[in-house]
Amino acid sequence: MRNFFLLFLPLLLAAQIHYAKLEPVETYVIKAAASGQILKALESSEGTYGRGDVIVQIDDRVDRAQRKALTLSLNVFKETLLLTEEMLENQKAVYQKDYDYYLRTKDLKTKSKTEKDRIYSTMMASKNQILTLKEKMATLKKQIADTEYQLVMLDDRIEKKAVRAKGLYIYKVAVREGDFVNPGALLLKAMDLSKGRLVLYLDADEAADVQKKRIYLDGKPTKLTFDKIIRVADDVHISAYRAEIVLDHPGKLFSKLIKVEIK
């Protein structure tokens, strides 16, 4: 029985040997968020690290013109609101005088009914003017809020039309100057090469106690542990469980196959 077990021991160990391709820890697929013509596409940046400058620029001239107009409108709304607030304070003072005069005269026998009605109408007109100014202020506040929201949306669209990849390895610039793109069109692929990632697909027995075992890369023992183990079977690799190892010092070349042993 012991000899039989020893005969199949190499096969058991081989079942825990995997080959995984060393990939960047993150790959970013940047797509167009808005339509427009490509004004700038630095194809020469492929194979370099982004320094923060614009790599792909979608035409944003109309957006910037609209932003300028909205900024002007916002300033006008705010100035008008300040003036209206001042007018409201003035009108409150006028109404107070009209109201006080109404109270002094409403019971006087020396005033005719026609005169009292005129005084009352003047007082009510003054009060209605206050309400009109308050309504105007409410409208102005809504216009200010709507305009500020439109500016935020415009700023977001303008920012997304200027594609940068600071600190990332630029793998592919997918457009050229003069192209017209629609939302969802691929603009740029960039990668984080600061770390590497190995993806394995483990069978149920391996996944159950894999954290208790040691990881060997290309035959050499490591202190690595699994960064992620998905406890639900993979959609593509049926009956297998995806596991990931993150390498802090992956080296200069990616996409090479690495032998991974778990024992």
mmCIF file of C-alpha atoms in Angstrom:
data_model
loop_
_atom_site.group_PDB
_atom_site.id
_atom_site.type_symbol
_atom_site.label_atom_id
_atom_site.label_comp_id
_atom_site.label_asym_id
_atom_site.label_seq_id
_atom_site.Cartn_x
_atom_site.Cartn_y
_atom_site.Cartn_z
ATOM 1 C CA MET A 1 0.000 0.000 0.000
ATOM 2 C CA ARG A 2 2.871 2.357 0.903
ATOM 3 C CA ASN A 3 4.563 1.662 -2.450
ATOM 4 C CA PHE A 4 1.299 2.343 -4.259
ATOM 5 C CA PHE A 5 0.995 5.772 -2.559
ATOM 6 C CA LEU A 6 4.591 6.642 -3.376
ATOM 7 C CA LEU A 7 3.979 5.695 -6.999
ATOM 8 C CA PHE A 8 1.183 8.279 -7.326
ATOM 9 C CA LEU A 9 2.713 10.983 -5.119
ATOM 10 C CA PRO A 10 4.370 12.799 -8.095
ATOM 11 C CA LEU A 11 1.000 12.904 -9.854
ATOM 12 C CA LEU A 12 -0.606 14.454 -6.784
ATOM 13 C CA LEU A 13 2.077 17.114 -6.652
ATOM 14 C CA ALA A 14 1.792 17.769 -10.383
ATOM 15 C CA ALA A 15 -1.899 18.497 -9.937
ATOM 16 C CA GLN A 16 -0.875 21.603 -8.005
ATOM 17 C CA ILE A 17 1.444 22.977 -10.682
ATOM 18 C CA HIS A 18 0.095 25.849 -12.757
ATOM 19 C CA TYR A 19 1.416 28.129 -15.459
ATOM 20 C CA ALA A 20 0.272 31.725 -15.272
ATOM 21 C CA LYS A 21 1.041 34.729 -17.434
ATOM 22 C CA LEU A 22 2.540 37.676 -15.586
ATOM 23 C CA GLU A 23 0.255 40.624 -16.212
ATOM 24 C CA PRO A 24 0.244 44.236 -14.941
ATOM 25 C CA VAL A 25 -1.582 44.642 -11.653
ATOM 26 C CA GLU A 26 -4.131 46.921 -13.381
ATOM 27 C CA THR A 27 -5.045 47.593 -16.997
ATOM 28 C CA TYR A 28 -7.091 50.687 -17.792
ATOM 29 C CA VAL A 29 -9.247 50.791 -20.911
ATOM 30 C CA ILE A 30 -10.137 54.446 -21.397
ATOM 31 C CA LYS A 31 -13.130 55.149 -23.618
ATOM 32 C CA ALA A 32 -14.703 58.351 -24.891
ATOM 33 C CA ALA A 33 -17.317 59.816 -22.554
ATOM 34 C CA ALA A 34 -18.565 62.236 -25.234
ATOM 35 C CA SER A 35 -18.530 62.535 -28.992
ATOM 36 C CA GLY A 36 -16.207 64.828 -30.897
ATOM 37 C CA GLN A 37 -13.246 65.143 -33.234
ATOM 38 C CA ILE A 38 -9.794 64.107 -32.057
ATOM 39 C CA LEU A 39 -7.596 67.223 -31.965
ATOM 40 C CA LYS A 40 -4.565 65.515 -30.436
ATOM 41 C CA ALA A 41 -3.366 61.914 -30.234
ATOM 42 C CA LEU A 42 0.232 61.318 -29.139
ATOM 43 C CA GLU A 43 0.968 58.006 -30.810
ATOM 44 C CA SER A 44 4.644 58.582 -29.947
ATOM 45 C CA SER A 45 3.786 58.159 -26.262
ATOM 46 C CA GLU A 46 3.192 54.432 -26.707
ATOM 47 C CA GLY A 47 5.736 52.450 -24.717
ATOM 48 C CA THR A 48 6.413 55.319 -22.299
ATOM 49 C CA TYR A 49 5.097 56.374 -18.917
ATOM 50 C CA GLY A 50 2.571 59.188 -18.794
ATOM 51 C CA ARG A 51 3.903 62.390 -17.225
ATOM 52 C CA GLY A 52 0.557 64.103 -16.709
ATOM 53 C CA ASP A 53 0.311 65.882 -20.075
ATOM 54 C CA VAL A 54 -2.635 65.328 -22.409
ATOM 55 C CA ILE A 55 -2.264 62.254 -24.607
ATOM 56 C CA VAL A 56 -5.647 62.316 -26.353
ATOM 57 C CA GLN A 57 -7.704 65.498 -26.726
ATOM 58 C CA ILE A 58 -11.296 65.513 -27.979
ATOM 59 C CA ASP A 59 -12.542 68.833 -29.353
ATOM 60 C CA ASP A 60 -13.930 70.846 -26.422
ATOM 61 C CA ARG A 61 -14.104 74.310 -27.971
ATOM 62 C CA VAL A 62 -17.913 74.444 -27.916
ATOM 63 C CA ASP A 63 -17.911 73.245 -24.303
ATOM 64 C CA ARG A 64 -15.468 75.981 -23.279
ATOM 65 C CA ALA A 65 -17.515 78.657 -25.088
ATOM 66 C CA GLN A 66 -20.641 77.399 -23.347
ATOM 67 C CA ARG A 67 -18.816 77.446 -20.026
ATOM 68 C CA LYS A 68 -17.799 81.070 -20.582
ATOM 69 C CA ALA A 69 -21.405 82.036 -21.336
ATOM 70 C CA LEU A 70 -22.731 80.148 -18.318
ATOM 71 C CA THR A 71 -20.143 81.764 -16.054
ATOM 72 C CA LEU A 72 -21.281 85.184 -17.246
ATOM 73 C CA SER A 73 -24.922 84.244 -16.655
ATOM 74 C CA LEU A 74 -24.079 82.964 -13.174
ATOM 75 C CA ASN A 75 -22.397 86.240 -12.257
ATOM 76 C CA VAL A 76 -25.383 88.220 -13.554
ATOM 77 C CA PHE A 77 -27.814 86.048 -11.553
ATOM 78 C CA LYS A 78 -25.764 86.545 -8.381
ATOM 79 C CA GLU A 79 -25.521 90.316 -8.873
ATOM 80 C CA THR A 80 -29.259 90.517 -9.576
ATOM 81 C CA LEU A 81 -29.951 88.492 -6.439
ATOM 82 C CA LEU A 82 -27.941 90.955 -4.336
ATOM 83 C CA LEU A 83 -29.824 93.897 -5.853
ATOM 84 C CA THR A 84 -33.146 92.175 -5.288
ATOM 85 C CA GLU A 85 -32.261 91.489 -1.647
ATOM 86 C CA GLU A 86 -31.505 95.198 -1.201
ATOM 87 C CA MET A 87 -34.780 96.136 -2.930
ATOM 88 C CA LEU A 88 -36.627 93.741 -0.620
ATOM 89 C CA GLU A 89 -35.196 95.371 2.490
ATOM 90 C CA ASN A 90 -36.188 98.791 1.142
ATOM 91 C CA GLN A 91 -39.657 97.575 0.314
ATOM 92 C CA LYS A 92 -40.089 96.118 3.799
ATOM 93 C CA ALA A 93 -39.373 99.564 5.211
ATOM 94 C CA VAL A 94 -41.937 101.119 2.850
ATOM 95 C CA TYR A 95 -44.523 98.503 3.775
ATOM 96 C CA GLN A 96 -43.937 99.082 7.491
ATOM 97 C CA LYS A 97 -44.689 102.779 7.050
ATOM 98 C CA ASP A 98 -47.794 102.037 4.953
ATOM 99 C CA TYR A 99 -48.947 99.497 7.517
ATOM 100 C CA ASP A 100 -48.383 101.860 10.463
ATOM 101 C CA TYR A 101 -50.306 104.628 8.637
ATOM 102 C CA TYR A 102 -53.144 102.223 7.921
ATOM 103 C CA LEU A 103 -53.368 101.279 11.611
ATOM 104 C CA ARG A 104 -53.469 104.959 12.626
ATOM 105 C CA THR A 105 -56.211 105.888 10.184
ATOM 106 C CA LYS A 106 -58.492 102.869 9.926
ATOM 107 C CA ASP A 107 -60.658 103.897 12.907
ATOM 108 C CA LEU A 108 -60.535 107.676 12.432
ATOM 109 C CA LYS A 109 -63.938 109.223 11.897
ATOM 110 C CA THR A 110 -62.351 112.186 10.162
ATOM 111 C CA LYS A 111 -61.308 109.935 7.251
ATOM 112 C CA SER A 112 -63.848 109.006 4.620
ATOM 113 C CA LYS A 113 -64.406 105.420 3.592
ATOM 114 C CA THR A 114 -62.953 106.217 0.182
ATOM 115 C CA GLU A 115 -59.776 107.586 1.784
ATOM 116 C CA LYS A 116 -59.507 104.567 4.098
ATOM 117 C CA ASP A 117 -59.912 102.209 1.148
ATOM 118 C CA ARG A 118 -57.150 104.045 -0.689
ATOM 119 C CA ILE A 119 -54.820 103.783 2.307
ATOM 120 C CA TYR A 120 -55.626 100.070 2.668
ATOM 121 C CA SER A 121 -55.007 99.451 -1.041
ATOM 122 C CA THR A 122 -51.674 101.246 -0.850
ATOM 123 C CA MET A 123 -50.675 99.107 2.143
ATOM 124 C CA MET A 124 -51.679 95.860 0.377
ATOM 125 C CA ALA A 125 -49.891 96.867 -2.830
ATOM 126 C CA SER A 126 -46.782 97.451 -0.749
ATOM 127 C CA LYS A 127 -47.132 94.006 0.799
ATOM 128 C CA ASN A 128 -47.675 92.378 -2.596
ATOM 129 C CA GLN A 129 -44.495 94.051 -3.822
ATOM 130 C CA ILE A 130 -42.635 92.266 -1.037
ATOM 131 C CA LEU A 131 -44.113 88.955 -2.160
ATOM 132 C CA THR A 132 -43.161 89.703 -5.770
ATOM 133 C CA LEU A 133 -39.564 90.411 -4.767
ATOM 134 C CA LYS A 134 -39.436 87.208 -2.692
ATOM 135 C CA GLU A 135 -40.736 85.245 -5.672
ATOM 136 C CA LYS A 136 -38.071 86.845 -7.880
ATOM 137 C CA MET A 137 -35.384 85.884 -5.360
ATOM 138 C CA ALA A 138 -36.602 82.281 -5.303
ATOM 139 C CA THR A 139 -36.448 82.179 -9.109
ATOM 140 C CA LEU A 140 -32.942 83.662 -9.098
ATOM 141 C CA LYS A 141 -31.744 81.127 -6.531
ATOM 142 C CA LYS A 142 -33.056 78.296 -8.696
ATOM 143 C CA GLN A 143 -31.382 79.797 -11.775
ATOM 144 C CA ILE A 144 -28.112 80.034 -9.844
ATOM 145 C CA ALA A 145 -28.381 76.405 -8.687
ATOM 146 C CA ASP A 146 -29.231 75.192 -12.216
ATOM 147 C CA THR A 147 -26.350 77.172 -13.727
ATOM 148 C CA GLU A 148 -23.863 75.877 -11.141
ATOM 149 C CA TYR A 149 -25.003 72.327 -11.899
ATOM 150 C CA GLN A 150 -24.546 72.903 -15.638
ATOM 151 C CA LEU A 151 -21.037 74.242 -14.975
ATOM 152 C CA VAL A 152 -20.148 71.143 -12.957
ATOM 153 C CA MET A 153 -21.414 68.944 -15.804
ATOM 154 C CA LEU A 154 -19.459 70.987 -18.348
ATOM 155 C CA ASP A 155 -16.267 70.855 -16.288
ATOM 156 C CA ASP A 156 -16.633 67.100 -16.024
ATOM 157 C CA ARG A 157 -17.142 66.777 -19.801
ATOM 158 C CA ILE A 158 -14.193 69.073 -20.554
ATOM 159 C CA GLU A 159 -11.971 67.101 -18.174
ATOM 160 C CA LYS A 160 -12.967 63.774 -19.697
ATOM 161 C CA LYS A 161 -12.182 65.056 -23.189
ATOM 162 C CA ALA A 162 -8.550 65.544 -22.132
ATOM 163 C CA VAL A 163 -7.116 62.082 -21.491
ATOM 164 C CA ARG A 164 -4.044 61.806 -19.276
ATOM 165 C CA ALA A 165 -2.273 58.767 -17.842
ATOM 166 C CA LYS A 166 0.135 60.101 -15.236
ATOM 167 C CA GLY A 167 2.400 57.384 -13.879
ATOM 168 C CA LEU A 168 0.871 54.717 -16.123
ATOM 169 C CA TYR A 169 2.548 52.767 -18.909
ATOM 170 C CA ILE A 170 0.927 53.762 -22.194
ATOM 171 C CA TYR A 171 0.287 50.554 -24.073
ATOM 172 C CA LYS A 172 -1.862 51.731 -26.993
ATOM 173 C CA VAL A 173 -3.199 55.011 -28.379
ATOM 174 C CA ALA A 174 -6.242 53.795 -30.295
ATOM 175 C CA VAL A 175 -7.168 56.963 -32.209
ATOM 176 C CA ARG A 176 -5.507 59.403 -34.568
ATOM 177 C CA GLU A 177 -5.809 63.148 -35.072
ATOM 178 C CA GLY A 178 -8.846 63.989 -37.202
ATOM 179 C CA ASP A 179 -10.835 60.911 -36.172
ATOM 180 C CA PHE A 180 -14.402 61.442 -34.997
ATOM 181 C CA VAL A 181 -15.419 59.357 -32.000
ATOM 182 C CA ASN A 182 -18.713 58.576 -30.357
ATOM 183 C CA PRO A 183 -19.272 57.822 -26.659
ATOM 184 C CA GLY A 184 -17.790 54.431 -25.794
ATOM 185 C CA ALA A 185 -15.072 54.493 -28.472
ATOM 186 C CA LEU A 186 -11.699 53.197 -27.297
ATOM 187 C CA LEU A 187 -9.162 56.003 -26.831
ATOM 188 C CA LEU A 188 -6.303 54.596 -24.811
ATOM 189 C CA LYS A 189 -5.045 51.511 -23.024
ATOM 190 C CA ALA A 190 -2.706 52.105 -20.104
ATOM 191 C CA MET A 191 -1.270 49.872 -17.407
ATOM 192 C CA ASP A 192 0.074 50.025 -13.884
ATOM 193 C CA LEU A 193 3.412 48.210 -14.035
ATOM 194 C CA SER A 194 4.379 48.949 -10.436
ATOM 195 C CA LYS A 195 3.202 45.443 -9.516
ATOM 196 C CA GLY A 196 2.463 42.219 -11.340
ATOM 197 C CA ARG A 197 -0.468 39.856 -11.156
ATOM 198 C CA LEU A 198 -0.662 36.088 -11.658
ATOM 199 C CA VAL A 199 -4.099 34.557 -12.160
ATOM 200 C CA LEU A 200 -4.608 30.857 -11.443
ATOM 201 C CA TYR A 201 -7.634 28.623 -11.700
ATOM 202 C CA LEU A 202 -7.743 26.105 -8.892
ATOM 203 C CA ASP A 203 -9.820 22.975 -8.541
ATOM 204 C CA ALA A 204 -12.053 22.574 -5.494
ATOM 205 C CA ASP A 205 -9.503 20.605 -3.452
ATOM 206 C CA GLU A 206 -6.762 23.185 -4.034
ATOM 207 C CA ALA A 207 -9.005 26.157 -3.265
ATOM 208 C CA ALA A 208 -10.167 24.638 0.029
ATOM 209 C CA ASP A 209 -6.813 24.809 1.859
ATOM 210 C CA VAL A 210 -4.555 26.769 -0.484
ATOM 211 C CA GLN A 211 -3.752 29.443 2.110
ATOM 212 C CA LYS A 212 -2.016 26.841 4.273
ATOM 213 C CA LYS A 213 0.475 25.984 1.545
ATOM 214 C CA ARG A 214 3.611 27.609 0.171
ATOM 215 C CA ILE A 215 3.891 29.212 -3.239
ATOM 216 C CA TYR A 216 6.863 28.419 -5.497
ATOM 217 C CA LEU A 217 7.630 30.472 -8.604
ATOM 218 C CA ASP A 218 9.719 28.772 -11.271
ATOM 219 C CA GLY A 219 10.827 26.261 -8.663
ATOM 220 C CA LYS A 220 11.898 28.831 -6.049
ATOM 221 C CA PRO A 221 10.112 29.123 -2.684
ATOM 222 C CA THR A 222 8.517 32.492 -1.887
ATOM 223 C CA LYS A 223 6.763 34.188 1.012
ATOM 224 C CA LEU A 224 3.905 35.186 -1.250
ATOM 225 C CA THR A 225 0.283 34.584 -0.338
ATOM 226 C CA PHE A 226 -2.839 34.754 -2.460
ATOM 227 C CA ASP A 227 -4.118 38.288 -2.702
ATOM 228 C CA LYS A 228 -7.564 37.119 -3.746
ATOM 229 C CA ILE A 229 -9.431 33.809 -3.905
ATOM 230 C CA ILE A 230 -12.910 33.813 -5.419
ATOM 231 C CA ARG A 231 -15.002 31.242 -3.574
ATOM 232 C CA VAL A 232 -17.532 30.935 -6.392
ATOM 233 C CA ALA A 233 -16.679 28.843 -9.465
ATOM 234 C CA ASP A 234 -15.586 30.805 -12.520
ATOM 235 C CA ASP A 235 -18.058 31.471 -15.358
ATOM 236 C CA VAL A 236 -15.568 30.507 -18.077
ATOM 237 C CA HIS A 237 -13.338 27.952 -16.362
ATOM 238 C CA ILE A 238 -16.154 25.714 -15.192
ATOM 239 C CA SER A 239 -15.650 24.078 -11.769
ATOM 240 C CA ALA A 240 -12.461 26.107 -11.190
ATOM 241 C CA TYR A 241 -11.899 28.906 -8.702
ATOM 242 C CA ARG A 242 -9.978 32.043 -9.643
ATOM 243 C CA ALA A 243 -7.065 33.001 -7.433
ATOM 244 C CA GLU A 244 -4.645 35.901 -7.785
ATOM 245 C CA ILE A 245 -1.087 36.518 -6.626
ATOM 246 C CA VAL A 246 0.311 40.071 -6.597
ATOM 247 C CA LEU A 247 4.064 40.536 -7.060
ATOM 248 C CA ASP A 248 5.655 43.701 -5.651
ATOM 249 C CA HIS A 249 8.766 43.468 -7.859
ATOM 250 C CA PRO A 250 7.617 41.939 -11.147
ATOM 251 C CA GLY A 251 10.688 42.849 -13.205
ATOM 252 C CA LYS A 252 10.803 44.646 -16.531
ATOM 253 C CA LEU A 253 9.100 42.145 -18.852
ATOM 254 C CA PHE A 254 5.471 41.138 -18.570
ATOM 255 C CA SER A 255 3.328 38.529 -20.342
ATOM 256 C CA LYS A 256 5.862 35.751 -19.758
ATOM 257 C CA LEU A 257 4.707 32.379 -18.394
ATOM 258 C CA ILE A 258 5.668 31.572 -14.826
ATOM 259 C CA LYS A 259 5.427 28.125 -13.269
ATOM 260 C CA VAL A 260 3.474 28.303 -10.022
ATOM 261 C CA GLU A 261 3.600 25.400 -7.576
ATOM 262 C CA ILE A 262 1.456 25.154 -4.484
ATOM 263 C CA LYS A 263 2.693 22.673 -1.906
#
